[in-house]
Amino acid sequence: MSNTSCLACRNAENNRRVEAQEMMYGTRERFQYVECSKCHSLGISSVPADLGKYYASDYYSFGRAKGGLRGYLKNQRLRHTLGCGGIQGAMVARIFGPQSRSTWMRLLPVSLEDRILDVGCGSGSLLYDLRSAGFKHLVGLDPFVREEVKTKGLRIVRGSLETWTENHEVVMMHHSFEHMADPSAVLANVRRILPPAGRALIRTPVAACFAWRHYGAHWVQLDAPRHLFIPSVEGMKQLAERAGLKLERVEFDSTDFQFWGSELYQRGISLQNVKKEQYFDDEQLKTFRQRAEELNRKADGDSGCFLLRKE
């Protein structure tokens, strides 16, 4: 079924159609997207009947937390970044620098006792890291997980948010929200399983950003047809309010990928078996990184962390 109304603010007037190609694997199949004329969120016009064929078997990462001294130091730094570590974590962070996921970690207040749900967890590599850092009540939920896991402090379950009934103080979505066709229903279900003052953290590409304005249909984060909906900040605010959630903070965490990935797409080059160093020299990549950091500071990056709270 074709959709021309905005999934965020529901506006149906003067919305713009944009045609994009599947370029991650280079099939070049064409898909229509709709850009809202009011909140500037983006949504696919018609969801493919069989989305599964656009996800290769290696789409998810299957890494696990490292052990030994390196793993211990990593876990101490992780706990410090999340605000629940001691002096050892502070020392490790000072020596080795901030944790690589520090943008969203600084945004999300958590305790080791919080019940945490990661929706769209893939293999659960993040959850394994959190368990190694001392978190005790972790659940990963994903309809495509290869095998379910049940071990001390951690479960990975094959399933969907729509049918989930357990409550969690924290619900996280790390680049899974954009793969869901009905964002209003997603946030309504998030609210349903949050207790009063519960938090939700959603990391997702962000529409109405510099990379979209500059590259248009070649923007790498459009990722047709896997990304079904990409909110703008205003779009996310309206979605949250409608679901009974408050958008408390937004932090941008985009990287140089918005530049080198989009540049490749603009040249008609897919991401299959491609290394960025084949096409860009060190100076170009350095410039991309610097521009990404600048855009994040200006709240104009192409990826962000949204912190929502149940009112």
Short mmCIF file of C-alpha atoms in Angstrom, two decimals:
data_model
loop_
_atom_site.label_atom_id
_atom_site.label_comp_id
_atom_site.label_asym_id
_atom_site.label_seq_id
_atom_site.Cartn_x
_atom_site.Cartn_y
_atom_site.Cartn_z
CA MET A 1 0.00 0.00 0.00
CA SER A 2 1.35 3.41 -0.96
CA ASN A 3 1.79 6.02 1.75
CA THR A 4 1.90 9.76 1.04
CA SER A 5 1.17 11.12 4.52
CA CYS A 6 3.95 11.85 7.00
CA LEU A 7 4.25 9.09 9.60
CA ALA A 8 5.48 11.62 12.16
CA CYS A 9 3.22 14.69 11.95
CA ARG A 10 0.57 13.15 9.63
CA ASN A 11 0.78 16.01 7.14
CA ALA A 12 -0.38 15.04 3.65
CA GLU A 13 -0.07 18.42 1.89
CA ASN A 14 2.71 19.31 -0.57
CA ASN A 15 4.92 16.38 0.40
CA ARG A 16 7.78 15.69 -2.01
CA ARG A 17 8.54 12.34 -3.63
CA VAL A 18 12.17 11.27 -4.00
CA GLU A 19 13.43 8.22 -5.88
CA ALA A 20 16.37 6.35 -4.39
CA GLN A 21 18.28 3.23 -5.41
CA GLU A 22 19.39 0.22 -3.38
CA MET A 23 23.14 0.78 -3.22
CA MET A 24 24.50 -1.11 -0.21
CA TYR A 25 24.60 -4.30 -2.28
CA GLY A 26 24.43 -2.47 -5.59
CA THR A 27 21.22 -3.97 -7.00
CA ARG A 28 20.11 -0.44 -8.03
CA GLU A 29 16.45 -1.32 -7.54
CA ARG A 30 14.43 1.89 -7.29
CA PHE A 31 12.21 2.95 -4.37
CA GLN A 32 10.05 5.98 -3.72
CA TYR A 33 10.40 8.02 -0.51
CA VAL A 34 8.21 10.88 0.74
CA GLU A 35 9.66 13.97 2.41
CA CYS A 36 7.20 15.82 4.64
CA SER A 37 6.76 19.49 3.71
CA LYS A 38 6.21 20.45 7.38
CA CYS A 39 8.44 18.41 9.72
CA HIS A 40 10.75 17.12 6.92
CA SER A 41 10.77 13.52 8.12
CA LEU A 42 11.28 10.85 5.46
CA GLY A 43 9.35 7.63 4.86
CA ILE A 44 9.29 4.96 2.19
CA SER A 45 6.21 5.26 0.02
CA SER A 46 5.53 1.53 -0.16
CA VAL A 47 7.10 -1.12 2.07
CA PRO A 48 8.39 -4.07 -0.01
CA ALA A 49 6.39 -7.26 0.45
CA ASP A 50 9.54 -9.26 1.22
CA LEU A 51 11.99 -7.09 3.14
CA GLY A 52 14.02 -10.11 4.16
CA LYS A 53 15.66 -10.40 0.77
CA TYR A 54 17.34 -7.02 1.30
CA TYR A 55 19.18 -8.25 4.41
CA ALA A 56 22.19 -10.46 3.77
CA SER A 57 23.11 -13.11 6.34
CA ASP A 58 26.04 -10.98 7.52
CA TYR A 59 23.96 -7.84 8.08
CA TYR A 60 24.29 -8.09 11.87
CA SER A 61 27.53 -7.97 13.82
CA PHE A 62 28.32 -11.10 15.81
CA GLY A 63 31.09 -9.82 18.05
CA ARG A 64 31.36 -10.65 21.73
CA ALA A 65 32.97 -8.90 24.67
CA LYS A 66 36.69 -9.57 25.13
CA GLY A 67 38.06 -11.19 28.26
CA GLY A 68 41.35 -10.87 30.10
CA LEU A 69 42.96 -7.59 31.11
CA ARG A 70 41.82 -5.81 27.96
CA GLY A 71 38.22 -6.83 28.63
CA TYR A 72 38.47 -5.78 32.28
CA LEU A 73 39.79 -2.31 31.38
CA LYS A 74 37.14 -1.91 28.70
CA ASN A 75 34.39 -2.80 31.16
CA GLN A 76 35.68 -0.41 33.81
CA ARG A 77 35.71 2.41 31.25
CA LEU A 78 32.19 1.46 30.13
CA ARG A 79 30.87 1.60 33.70
CA HIS A 80 32.53 4.97 34.26
CA THR A 81 31.02 6.42 31.08
CA LEU A 82 27.56 5.23 32.13
CA GLY A 83 27.97 6.91 35.53
CA CYS A 84 28.08 3.74 37.63
CA GLY A 85 31.82 3.09 37.88
CA GLY A 86 34.37 3.83 40.57
CA ILE A 87 37.85 5.25 40.70
CA GLN A 88 39.30 2.46 38.55
CA GLY A 89 36.97 3.32 35.69
CA ALA A 90 37.79 7.01 36.01
CA MET A 91 41.51 6.24 35.82
CA VAL A 92 41.11 3.99 32.77
CA ALA A 93 38.99 6.63 31.00
CA ARG A 94 41.58 9.29 31.76
CA ILE A 95 44.41 7.15 30.39
CA PHE A 96 42.73 5.70 27.31
CA GLY A 97 40.24 8.45 26.49
CA PRO A 98 36.43 8.40 26.27
CA GLN A 99 34.52 5.22 25.52
CA SER A 100 33.67 4.84 21.82
CA ARG A 101 29.93 4.88 22.51
CA SER A 102 30.24 7.81 24.89
CA THR A 103 27.71 10.11 23.18
CA TRP A 104 24.67 7.97 23.93
CA MET A 105 26.13 6.68 27.18
CA ARG A 106 26.48 10.16 28.60
CA LEU A 107 22.91 10.88 27.55
CA LEU A 108 21.35 7.88 29.28
CA PRO A 109 21.31 7.73 33.10
CA VAL A 110 21.37 4.06 34.19
CA SER A 111 22.22 1.93 37.19
CA LEU A 112 23.55 -1.62 37.31
CA GLU A 113 20.19 -2.74 38.71
CA ASP A 114 18.08 -1.28 35.89
CA ARG A 115 16.10 -3.70 33.75
CA ILE A 116 17.30 -2.87 30.23
CA LEU A 117 15.68 -3.97 26.95
CA ASP A 118 17.58 -3.62 23.67
CA VAL A 119 15.09 -3.78 20.78
CA GLY A 120 16.64 -4.94 17.52
CA CYS A 121 19.69 -6.22 19.36
CA GLY A 122 21.05 -8.39 16.54
CA SER A 123 23.62 -10.78 18.03
CA GLY A 124 23.54 -8.90 21.33
CA SER A 125 27.17 -7.76 21.27
CA LEU A 126 26.31 -4.55 23.17
CA LEU A 127 24.44 -6.53 25.81
CA TYR A 128 27.40 -8.84 26.31
CA ASP A 129 29.54 -5.75 26.90
CA LEU A 130 27.03 -4.40 29.42
CA ARG A 131 26.84 -7.71 31.25
CA SER A 132 30.62 -7.88 31.47
CA ALA A 133 30.53 -4.36 32.93
CA GLY A 134 28.23 -5.53 35.74
CA PHE A 135 24.68 -4.96 34.51
CA LYS A 136 22.39 -7.66 35.87
CA HIS A 137 19.04 -7.50 34.09
CA LEU A 138 19.54 -7.41 30.33
CA VAL A 139 17.19 -8.54 27.57
CA GLY A 140 17.72 -8.38 23.82
CA LEU A 141 14.73 -8.62 21.51
CA ASP A 142 15.02 -9.27 17.79
CA PRO A 143 12.77 -11.11 15.30
CA PHE A 144 15.75 -12.26 13.24
CA VAL A 145 18.17 -13.43 15.94
CA ARG A 146 19.85 -16.70 14.96
CA GLU A 147 19.47 -18.41 18.32
CA GLU A 148 17.98 -17.50 21.66
CA VAL A 149 20.24 -17.09 24.70
CA LYS A 150 19.47 -17.47 28.38
CA THR A 151 22.34 -17.01 30.77
CA LYS A 152 22.99 -15.24 34.06
CA GLY A 153 21.96 -11.60 33.74
CA LEU A 154 21.25 -11.81 30.01
CA ARG A 155 18.57 -13.12 27.69
CA ILE A 156 18.35 -12.76 23.92
CA VAL A 157 14.86 -13.52 22.66
CA ARG A 158 13.48 -14.00 19.17
CA GLY A 159 10.40 -11.79 19.15
CA SER A 160 8.89 -8.37 18.56
CA LEU A 161 8.05 -5.34 20.65
CA GLU A 162 4.35 -5.60 19.80
CA THR A 163 3.92 -8.80 21.81
CA TRP A 164 6.42 -8.08 24.60
CA THR A 165 4.85 -7.87 28.07
CA GLU A 166 7.73 -7.42 30.52
CA ASN A 167 8.49 -3.99 32.03
CA HIS A 168 11.88 -2.28 31.81
CA GLU A 169 13.29 0.92 33.27
CA VAL A 170 15.28 1.45 30.07
CA VAL A 171 14.36 0.60 26.47
CA MET A 172 17.08 1.09 23.85
CA MET A 173 17.04 1.01 20.06
CA HIS A 174 20.41 1.34 18.41
CA HIS A 175 19.70 1.91 14.73
CA SER A 176 16.67 -0.37 14.64
CA PHE A 177 13.93 2.30 14.81
CA GLU A 178 14.46 3.31 11.19
CA HIS A 179 13.77 -0.28 10.11
CA MET A 180 10.24 -0.20 11.56
CA ALA A 181 7.26 0.72 9.39
CA ASP A 182 4.97 2.20 12.06
CA PRO A 183 6.88 4.57 14.38
CA SER A 184 3.73 5.65 16.24
CA ALA A 185 2.95 2.04 17.19
CA VAL A 186 6.58 1.48 18.19
CA LEU A 187 6.59 4.39 20.64
CA ALA A 188 3.16 3.43 21.99
CA ASN A 189 4.55 -0.01 22.79
CA VAL A 190 7.67 1.51 24.33
CA ARG A 191 5.49 3.58 26.64
CA ARG A 192 3.41 0.51 27.51
CA ILE A 193 6.40 -1.40 28.91
CA LEU A 194 8.05 1.55 30.68
CA PRO A 195 7.29 2.25 34.36
CA PRO A 196 6.64 5.86 35.43
CA ALA A 197 9.75 7.97 34.69
CA GLY A 198 11.18 5.13 32.58
CA ARG A 199 13.57 6.13 29.79
CA ALA A 200 13.89 5.25 26.14
CA LEU A 201 17.00 5.86 24.08
CA ILE A 202 16.63 5.82 20.31
CA ARG A 203 19.65 6.15 18.04
CA THR A 204 18.68 6.67 14.42
CA PRO A 205 19.54 8.59 11.26
CA VAL A 206 18.08 12.10 11.34
CA ALA A 207 16.29 13.71 8.40
CA ALA A 208 16.54 17.41 7.47
CA CYS A 209 20.31 17.23 8.04
CA PHE A 210 23.19 18.66 6.01
CA ALA A 211 23.97 15.31 4.35
CA TRP A 212 20.37 14.94 3.13
CA ARG A 213 20.30 18.52 1.83
CA HIS A 214 23.66 18.08 0.10
CA TYR A 215 23.41 14.54 -1.30
CA GLY A 216 19.65 14.03 -1.61
CA ALA A 217 18.79 10.54 -2.88
CA HIS A 218 22.50 9.61 -2.70
CA TRP A 219 22.58 10.13 1.09
CA VAL A 220 24.04 6.89 2.41
CA GLN A 221 21.78 6.83 5.49
CA LEU A 222 18.65 6.74 3.35
CA ASP A 223 19.66 3.11 2.74
CA ALA A 224 16.74 2.17 0.48
CA PRO A 225 14.72 0.09 1.09
CA ARG A 226 15.89 -1.07 4.54
CA HIS A 227 15.28 2.28 6.21
CA LEU A 228 11.52 2.66 6.22
CA PHE A 229 11.23 5.85 8.27
CA ILE A 230 13.76 8.53 9.21
CA PRO A 231 12.54 11.23 11.61
CA SER A 232 13.60 14.82 11.82
CA VAL A 233 14.03 16.25 15.31
CA GLU A 234 10.63 17.92 15.00
CA GLY A 235 9.12 14.69 13.71
CA MET A 236 10.45 12.72 16.68
CA LYS A 237 9.13 15.35 19.06
CA GLN A 238 5.63 15.05 17.63
CA LEU A 239 5.76 11.24 17.64
CA ALA A 240 6.86 11.24 21.27
CA GLU A 241 4.15 13.64 22.39
CA ARG A 242 1.47 11.61 20.65
CA ALA A 243 2.70 8.47 22.44
CA GLY A 244 2.75 10.14 25.85
CA LEU A 245 6.53 10.44 26.00
CA LYS A 246 8.64 13.54 26.52
CA LEU A 247 11.63 14.25 24.30
CA GLU A 248 14.17 15.39 26.89
CA ARG A 249 17.40 15.66 24.92
CA VAL A 250 18.92 15.14 21.51
CA GLU A 251 22.62 14.60 20.87
CA PHE A 252 24.14 14.12 17.43
CA ASP A 253 26.67 11.33 16.89
CA SER A 254 27.20 11.26 13.12
CA THR A 255 30.53 10.16 11.65
CA ASP A 256 32.58 10.58 8.49
CA PHE A 257 30.47 7.79 6.95
CA GLN A 258 27.89 10.39 5.90
CA PHE A 259 30.50 11.85 3.55
CA TRP A 260 32.53 8.98 2.16
CA GLY A 261 29.50 6.65 1.92
CA SER A 262 27.40 9.27 0.14
CA GLU A 263 30.29 10.22 -2.15
CA LEU A 264 30.57 6.59 -3.23
CA TYR A 265 26.83 6.34 -3.89
CA GLN A 266 26.99 9.54 -5.89
CA ARG A 267 29.61 7.87 -8.08
CA GLY A 268 27.45 4.76 -8.45
CA ILE A 269 29.70 2.63 -6.22
CA SER A 270 28.10 0.19 -3.76
CA LEU A 271 29.50 -0.63 -0.32
CA GLN A 272 30.10 -4.27 -1.18
CA ASN A 273 33.75 -5.24 -0.60
CA VAL A 274 34.76 -1.59 -0.57
CA LYS A 275 37.34 0.03 1.67
CA LYS A 276 37.13 3.80 1.92
CA GLU A 277 40.92 4.05 1.61
CA GLN A 278 40.59 2.83 -1.98
CA TYR A 279 38.85 6.07 -2.95
CA PHE A 280 39.90 8.71 -0.41
CA ASP A 281 43.32 9.68 0.85
CA ASP A 282 44.20 10.41 4.49
CA GLU A 283 43.68 14.14 4.12
CA GLN A 284 40.21 13.71 2.64
CA LEU A 285 39.18 11.28 5.39
CA LYS A 286 40.52 13.66 8.03
CA THR A 287 38.43 16.46 6.52
CA PHE A 288 35.34 14.21 6.55
CA ARG A 289 35.87 13.46 10.26
CA GLN A 290 36.34 17.13 11.10
CA ARG A 291 33.21 18.12 9.17
CA ALA A 292 31.20 15.40 10.95
CA GLU A 293 32.31 16.69 14.35
CA GLU A 294 31.43 20.24 13.36
CA LEU A 295 27.97 19.21 12.16
CA ASN A 296 27.33 17.36 15.42
CA ARG A 297 28.18 20.52 17.37
CA LYS A 298 25.76 22.46 15.17
CA ALA A 299 23.00 19.85 15.65
CA ASP A 300 23.10 19.16 11.91
CA GLY A 301 24.66 15.69 11.80
CA ASP A 302 22.94 12.82 10.02
CA SER A 303 22.63 10.55 13.07
CA GLY A 304 21.38 11.30 16.56
CA CYS A 305 20.50 9.99 20.02
CA PHE A 306 16.99 10.80 21.30
CA LEU A 307 16.32 10.49 25.02
CA LEU A 308 12.61 10.05 25.81
CA ARG A 309 10.94 9.76 29.21
CA LYS A 310 7.55 8.44 30.19
CA GLU A 311 5.46 11.26 31.64
#
